[in-house]
mmCIF file of C-alpha atoms in Angstrom:
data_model
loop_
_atom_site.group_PDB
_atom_site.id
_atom_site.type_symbol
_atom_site.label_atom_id
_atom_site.label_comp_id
_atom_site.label_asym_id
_atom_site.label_seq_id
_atom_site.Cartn_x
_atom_site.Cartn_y
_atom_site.Cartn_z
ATOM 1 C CA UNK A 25 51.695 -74.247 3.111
ATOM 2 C CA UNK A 26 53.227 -76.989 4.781
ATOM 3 C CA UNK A 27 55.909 -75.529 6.561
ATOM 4 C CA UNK A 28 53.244 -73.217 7.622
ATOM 5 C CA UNK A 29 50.642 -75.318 8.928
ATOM 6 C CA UNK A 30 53.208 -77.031 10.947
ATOM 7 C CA UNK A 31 54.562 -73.777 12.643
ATOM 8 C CA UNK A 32 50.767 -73.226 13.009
ATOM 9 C CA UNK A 33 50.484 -77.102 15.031
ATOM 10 C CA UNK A 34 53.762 -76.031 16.999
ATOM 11 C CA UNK A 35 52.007 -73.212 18.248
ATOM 12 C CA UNK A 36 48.820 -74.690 19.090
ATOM 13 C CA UNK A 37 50.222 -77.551 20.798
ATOM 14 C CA UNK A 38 53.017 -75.520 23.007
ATOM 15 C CA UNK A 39 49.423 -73.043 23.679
ATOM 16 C CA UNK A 40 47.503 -75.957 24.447
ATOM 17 C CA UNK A 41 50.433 -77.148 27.125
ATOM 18 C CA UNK A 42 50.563 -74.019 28.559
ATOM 19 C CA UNK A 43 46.528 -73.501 29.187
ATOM 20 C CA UNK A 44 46.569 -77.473 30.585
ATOM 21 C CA UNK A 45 49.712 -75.973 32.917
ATOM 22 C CA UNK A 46 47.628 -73.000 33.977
ATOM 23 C CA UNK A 47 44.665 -75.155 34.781
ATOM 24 C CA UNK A 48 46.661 -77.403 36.909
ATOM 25 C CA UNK A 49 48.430 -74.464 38.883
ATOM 26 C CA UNK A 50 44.609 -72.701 39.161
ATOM 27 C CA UNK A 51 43.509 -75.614 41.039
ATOM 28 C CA UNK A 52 46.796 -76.606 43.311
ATOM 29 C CA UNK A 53 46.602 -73.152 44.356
ATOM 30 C CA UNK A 54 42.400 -73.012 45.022
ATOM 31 C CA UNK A 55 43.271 -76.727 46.895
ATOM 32 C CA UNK A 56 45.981 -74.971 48.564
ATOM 33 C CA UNK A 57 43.776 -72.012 49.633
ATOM 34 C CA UNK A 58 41.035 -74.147 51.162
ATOM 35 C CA UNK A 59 43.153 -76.274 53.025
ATOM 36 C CA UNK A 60 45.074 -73.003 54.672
ATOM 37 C CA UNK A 61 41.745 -71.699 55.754
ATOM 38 C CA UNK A 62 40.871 -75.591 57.346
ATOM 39 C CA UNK A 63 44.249 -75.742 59.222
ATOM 40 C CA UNK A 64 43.541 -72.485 60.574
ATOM 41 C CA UNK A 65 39.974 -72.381 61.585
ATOM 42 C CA UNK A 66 40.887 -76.228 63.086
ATOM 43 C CA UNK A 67 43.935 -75.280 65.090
ATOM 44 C CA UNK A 68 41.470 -71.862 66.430
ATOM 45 C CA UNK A 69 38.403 -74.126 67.539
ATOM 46 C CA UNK A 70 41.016 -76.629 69.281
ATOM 47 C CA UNK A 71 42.902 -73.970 70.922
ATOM 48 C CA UNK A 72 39.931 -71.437 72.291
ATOM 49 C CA UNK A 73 38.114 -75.086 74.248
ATOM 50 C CA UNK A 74 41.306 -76.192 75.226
ATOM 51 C CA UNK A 75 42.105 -73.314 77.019
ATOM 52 C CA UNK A 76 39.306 -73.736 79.444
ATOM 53 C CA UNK A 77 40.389 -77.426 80.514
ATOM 54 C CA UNK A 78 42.860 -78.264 83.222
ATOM 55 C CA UNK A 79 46.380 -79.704 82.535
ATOM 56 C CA UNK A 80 45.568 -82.475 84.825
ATOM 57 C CA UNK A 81 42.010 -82.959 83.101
ATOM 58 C CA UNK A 82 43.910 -83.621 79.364
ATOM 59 C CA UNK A 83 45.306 -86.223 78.021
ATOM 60 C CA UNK A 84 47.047 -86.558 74.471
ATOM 61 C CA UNK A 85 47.386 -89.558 71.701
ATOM 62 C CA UNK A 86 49.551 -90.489 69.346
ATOM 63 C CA UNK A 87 53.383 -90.426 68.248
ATOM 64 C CA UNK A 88 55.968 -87.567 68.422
ATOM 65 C CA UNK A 89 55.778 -85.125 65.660
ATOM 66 C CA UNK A 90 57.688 -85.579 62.506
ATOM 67 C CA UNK A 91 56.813 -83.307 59.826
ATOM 68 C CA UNK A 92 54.944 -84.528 57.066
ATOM 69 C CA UNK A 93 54.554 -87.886 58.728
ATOM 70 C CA UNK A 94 50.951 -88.395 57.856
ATOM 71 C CA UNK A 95 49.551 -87.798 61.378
ATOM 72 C CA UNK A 96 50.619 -90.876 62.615
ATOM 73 C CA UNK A 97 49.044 -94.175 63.799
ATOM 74 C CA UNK A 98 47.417 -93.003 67.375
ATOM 75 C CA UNK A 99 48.431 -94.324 70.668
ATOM 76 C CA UNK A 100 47.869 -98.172 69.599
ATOM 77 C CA UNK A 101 45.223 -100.583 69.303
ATOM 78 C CA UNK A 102 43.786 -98.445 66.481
ATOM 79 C CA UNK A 103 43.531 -95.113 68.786
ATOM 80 C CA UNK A 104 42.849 -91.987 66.434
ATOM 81 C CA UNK A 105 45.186 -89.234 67.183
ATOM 82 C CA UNK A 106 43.976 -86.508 68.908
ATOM 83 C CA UNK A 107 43.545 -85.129 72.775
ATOM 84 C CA UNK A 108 40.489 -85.723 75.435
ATOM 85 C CA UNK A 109 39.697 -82.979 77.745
ATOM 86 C CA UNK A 110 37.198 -82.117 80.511
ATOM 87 C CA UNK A 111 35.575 -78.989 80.293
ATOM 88 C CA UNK A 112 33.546 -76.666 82.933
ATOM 89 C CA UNK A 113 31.477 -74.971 79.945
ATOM 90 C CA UNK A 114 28.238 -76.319 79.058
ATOM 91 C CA UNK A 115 26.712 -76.404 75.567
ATOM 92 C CA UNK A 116 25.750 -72.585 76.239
ATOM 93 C CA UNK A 117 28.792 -71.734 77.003
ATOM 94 C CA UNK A 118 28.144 -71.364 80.582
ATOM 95 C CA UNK A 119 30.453 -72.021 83.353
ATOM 96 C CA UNK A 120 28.951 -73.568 86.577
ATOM 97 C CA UNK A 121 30.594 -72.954 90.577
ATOM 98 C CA UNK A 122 30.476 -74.156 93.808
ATOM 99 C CA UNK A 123 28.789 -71.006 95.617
ATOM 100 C CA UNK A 124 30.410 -72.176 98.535
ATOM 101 C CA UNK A 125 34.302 -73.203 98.005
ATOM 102 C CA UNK A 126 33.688 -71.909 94.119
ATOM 103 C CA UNK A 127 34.940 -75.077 92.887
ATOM 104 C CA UNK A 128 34.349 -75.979 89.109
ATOM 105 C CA UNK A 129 31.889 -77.684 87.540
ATOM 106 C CA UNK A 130 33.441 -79.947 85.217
ATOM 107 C CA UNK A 131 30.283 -80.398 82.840
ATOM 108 C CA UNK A 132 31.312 -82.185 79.291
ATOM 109 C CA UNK A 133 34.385 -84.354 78.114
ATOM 110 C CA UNK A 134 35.246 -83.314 75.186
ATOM 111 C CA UNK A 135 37.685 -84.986 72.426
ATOM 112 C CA UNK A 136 39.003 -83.671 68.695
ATOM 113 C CA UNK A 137 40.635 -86.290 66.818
ATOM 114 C CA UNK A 138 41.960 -87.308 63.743
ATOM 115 C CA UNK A 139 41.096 -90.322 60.544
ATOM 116 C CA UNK A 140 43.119 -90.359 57.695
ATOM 117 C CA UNK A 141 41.965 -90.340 54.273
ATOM 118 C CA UNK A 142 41.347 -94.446 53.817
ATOM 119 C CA UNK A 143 43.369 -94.586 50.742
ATOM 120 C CA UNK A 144 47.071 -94.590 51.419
ATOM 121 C CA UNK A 145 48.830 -91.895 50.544
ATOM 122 C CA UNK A 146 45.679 -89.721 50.643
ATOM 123 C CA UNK A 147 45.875 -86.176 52.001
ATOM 124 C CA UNK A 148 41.875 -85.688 52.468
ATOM 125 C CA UNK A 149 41.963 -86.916 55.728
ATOM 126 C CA UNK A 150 39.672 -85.347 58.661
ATOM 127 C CA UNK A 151 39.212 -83.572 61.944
ATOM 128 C CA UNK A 152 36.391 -84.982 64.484
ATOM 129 C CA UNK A 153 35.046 -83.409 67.461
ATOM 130 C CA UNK A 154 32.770 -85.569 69.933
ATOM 131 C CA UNK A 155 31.241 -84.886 73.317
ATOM 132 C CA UNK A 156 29.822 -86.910 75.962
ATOM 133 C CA UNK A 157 28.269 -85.204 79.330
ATOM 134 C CA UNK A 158 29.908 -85.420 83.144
ATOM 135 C CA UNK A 159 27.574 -87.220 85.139
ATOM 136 C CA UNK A 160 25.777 -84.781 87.305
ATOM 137 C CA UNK A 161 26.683 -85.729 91.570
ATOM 138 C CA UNK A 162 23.757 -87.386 93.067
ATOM 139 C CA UNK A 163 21.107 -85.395 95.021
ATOM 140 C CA UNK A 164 22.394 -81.962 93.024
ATOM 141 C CA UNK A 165 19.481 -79.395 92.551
ATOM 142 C CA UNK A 166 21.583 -78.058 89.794
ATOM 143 C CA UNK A 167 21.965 -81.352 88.121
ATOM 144 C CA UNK A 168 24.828 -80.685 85.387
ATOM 145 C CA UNK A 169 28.452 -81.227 85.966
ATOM 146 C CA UNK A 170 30.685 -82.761 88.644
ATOM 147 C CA UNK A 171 33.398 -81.170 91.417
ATOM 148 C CA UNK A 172 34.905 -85.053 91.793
ATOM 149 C CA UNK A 173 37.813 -85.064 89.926
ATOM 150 C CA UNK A 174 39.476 -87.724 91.901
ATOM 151 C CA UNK A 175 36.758 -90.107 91.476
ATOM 152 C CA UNK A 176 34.661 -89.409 88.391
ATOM 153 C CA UNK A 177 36.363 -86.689 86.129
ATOM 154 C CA UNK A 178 39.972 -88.340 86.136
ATOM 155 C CA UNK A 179 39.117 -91.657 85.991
ATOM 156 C CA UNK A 180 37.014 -91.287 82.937
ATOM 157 C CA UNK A 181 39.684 -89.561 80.979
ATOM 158 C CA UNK A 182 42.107 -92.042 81.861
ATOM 159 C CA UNK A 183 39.817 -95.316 81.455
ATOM 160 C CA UNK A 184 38.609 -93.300 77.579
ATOM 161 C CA UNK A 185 40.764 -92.468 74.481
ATOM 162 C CA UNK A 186 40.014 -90.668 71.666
ATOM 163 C CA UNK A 187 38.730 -94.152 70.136
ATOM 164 C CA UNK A 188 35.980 -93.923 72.667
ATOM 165 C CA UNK A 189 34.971 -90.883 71.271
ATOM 166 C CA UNK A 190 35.299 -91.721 67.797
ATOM 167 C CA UNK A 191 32.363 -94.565 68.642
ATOM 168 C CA UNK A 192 29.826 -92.279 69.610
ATOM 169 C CA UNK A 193 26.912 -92.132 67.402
ATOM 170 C CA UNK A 194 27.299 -88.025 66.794
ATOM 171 C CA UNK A 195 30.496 -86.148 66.254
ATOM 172 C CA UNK A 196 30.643 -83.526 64.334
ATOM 173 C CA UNK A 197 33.621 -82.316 61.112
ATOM 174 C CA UNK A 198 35.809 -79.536 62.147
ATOM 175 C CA UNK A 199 38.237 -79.851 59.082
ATOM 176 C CA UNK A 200 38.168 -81.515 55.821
ATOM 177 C CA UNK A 201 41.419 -82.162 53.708
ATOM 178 C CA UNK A 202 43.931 -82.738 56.563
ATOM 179 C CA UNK A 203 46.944 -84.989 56.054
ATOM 180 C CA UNK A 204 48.166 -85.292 60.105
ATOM 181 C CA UNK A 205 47.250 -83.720 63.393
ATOM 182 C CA UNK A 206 49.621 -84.113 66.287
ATOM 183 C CA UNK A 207 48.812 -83.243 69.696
ATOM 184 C CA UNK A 208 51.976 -83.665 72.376
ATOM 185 C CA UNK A 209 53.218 -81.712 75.509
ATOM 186 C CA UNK A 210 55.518 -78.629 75.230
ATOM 187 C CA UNK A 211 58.959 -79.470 75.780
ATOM 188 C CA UNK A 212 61.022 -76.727 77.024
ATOM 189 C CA UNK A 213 64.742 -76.403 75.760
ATOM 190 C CA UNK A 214 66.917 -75.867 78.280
ATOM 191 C CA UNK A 215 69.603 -74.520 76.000
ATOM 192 C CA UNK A 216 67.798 -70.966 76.204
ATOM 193 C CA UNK A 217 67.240 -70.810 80.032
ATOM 194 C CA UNK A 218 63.621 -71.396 80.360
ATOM 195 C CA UNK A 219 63.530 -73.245 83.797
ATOM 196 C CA UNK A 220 59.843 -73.135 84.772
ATOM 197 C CA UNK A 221 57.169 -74.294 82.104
ATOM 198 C CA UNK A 222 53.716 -73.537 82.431
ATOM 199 C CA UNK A 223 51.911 -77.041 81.316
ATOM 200 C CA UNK A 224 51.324 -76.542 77.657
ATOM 201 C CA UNK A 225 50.437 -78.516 74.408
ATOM 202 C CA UNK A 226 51.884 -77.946 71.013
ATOM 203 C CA UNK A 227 49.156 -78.822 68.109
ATOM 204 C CA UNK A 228 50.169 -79.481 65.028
ATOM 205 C CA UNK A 229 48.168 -79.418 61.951
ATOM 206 C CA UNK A 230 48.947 -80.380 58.456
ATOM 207 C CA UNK A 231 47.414 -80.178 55.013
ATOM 208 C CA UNK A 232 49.004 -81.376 51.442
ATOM 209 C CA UNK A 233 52.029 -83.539 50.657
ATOM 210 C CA UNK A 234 55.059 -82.555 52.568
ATOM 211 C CA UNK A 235 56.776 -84.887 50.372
ATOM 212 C CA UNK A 236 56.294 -82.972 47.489
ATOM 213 C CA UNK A 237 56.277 -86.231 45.597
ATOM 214 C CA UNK A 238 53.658 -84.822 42.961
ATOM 215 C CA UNK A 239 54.307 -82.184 40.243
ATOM 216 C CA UNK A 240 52.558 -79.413 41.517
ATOM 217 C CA UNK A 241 51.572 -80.461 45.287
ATOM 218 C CA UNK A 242 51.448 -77.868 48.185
ATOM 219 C CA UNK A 243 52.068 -78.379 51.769
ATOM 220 C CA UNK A 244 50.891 -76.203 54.727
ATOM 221 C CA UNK A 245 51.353 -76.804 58.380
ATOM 222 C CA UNK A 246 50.580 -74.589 61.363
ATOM 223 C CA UNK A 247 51.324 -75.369 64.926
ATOM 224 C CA UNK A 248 50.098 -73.375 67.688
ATOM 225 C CA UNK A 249 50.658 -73.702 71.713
ATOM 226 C CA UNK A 250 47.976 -73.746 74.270
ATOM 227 C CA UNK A 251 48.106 -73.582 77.737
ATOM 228 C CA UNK A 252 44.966 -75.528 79.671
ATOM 229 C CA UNK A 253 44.093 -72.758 82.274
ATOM 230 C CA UNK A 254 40.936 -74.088 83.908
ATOM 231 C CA UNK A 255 40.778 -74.813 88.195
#
């Protein structure tokens, strides 16, 4: 009886193991599975806006990409990563021109940046997005947007970084769970003949521990390339 009940506890215990194992591997793979979907939707709302800026309306923060690197510590002086960007759509959607010359509108600035998860070596960090509007030209019937970028678009985008942004009373959460978000311009290699580059951004998004320095951690990272198109 013994011998029996111990072959019996053996049992039990290496089945007990294996259900705790299963449990673990059940949620590292359900964690895994939201934060794929949140890298993705992220790097598709960042992607389909920027595409209507300008190249010369954008501006980028934070260090050179090194995967797994945490997304970095901004720009300096505490400046979340991320990228600022003039845009000619409104919040409809709508696109506003110069009937005359059919000049652009630029109507909102626009900014998606990143804060870490505030304990170190978290990997629930997040994605912001923040507006502010262009100020409309004075004595314009129409009243939204601004055709100045010499004097009012640019300058504003130069003078405010993404921790402008980040102090606005409203932004909104575009991705939950993210461990780093670079932003930085596409550099062509000249090793396979590309010559001329259209003015692009590479944005990279990461979620999990590229480390691997838990039992049982995932790691996903997409990067995608965007081209501003907007004049």
């Amino acid at each position: 009886m013994m011998v029996s009940l111990a072959i019996i506890g053996v049992v039990m215990a290496g089945a007990y193991q294996l259900f705790i194992e299963g449990m673990q591997l059940f949620r590292v793979n359900q964690a895994a599975g939201d934060a794929q979907i949140a890298v993705t939707k992220a790097s598709g709302v960042i992607t389909t806006e920027l595409a209507n800026a300008a190249p010369e309306l954008t501006r980028h923060y934070g260090p050179p990409y090194v995967p797994g690197g945490g997304g970095g510590g901004g720009g300096g002086g505490g400046t979340p990563p991320g990228l600022v960007f003039a845009t000619p759509l409104d919040k409809d959607g709508k696109v506003r021109y110069d009937e005359v010359n059919g000049r652009l509108y630029w109507q909102r600035y626009v900014a998606y940046y990143f804060e870490p998860d505030p304990e170190v070596g978290g990997y629930n960090g997040k994605i912001y997005r923040a507006e502010t509007d262009v100020p409309g030209e004075p004595g314009d019937p129409g009243g939204t947007g601004n055709r100045d970028i010499t004097n009012i678009v640019g300058p504003f985008l130069i003078a405010n970084s993404t921790a402008y942004f980040a102090g606005l009373p409203q932004r909104r959460t575009i991705a939950n769970g993210i461990s780093g978000l670079y932003v930085q311009p596409y550099d062509a290699n000249p090793e396979f003949g590309i010559t001329a580059v259209k003015e692009a951004y590479d944005i990279h998004i990461e979620a999990g521990d590229a480390k691997k320095a838990f039992r049982n951690s995932y790691f996903i990272r997409v990067r995608v390339r965007v081209a501003p198109g907007a004049r």
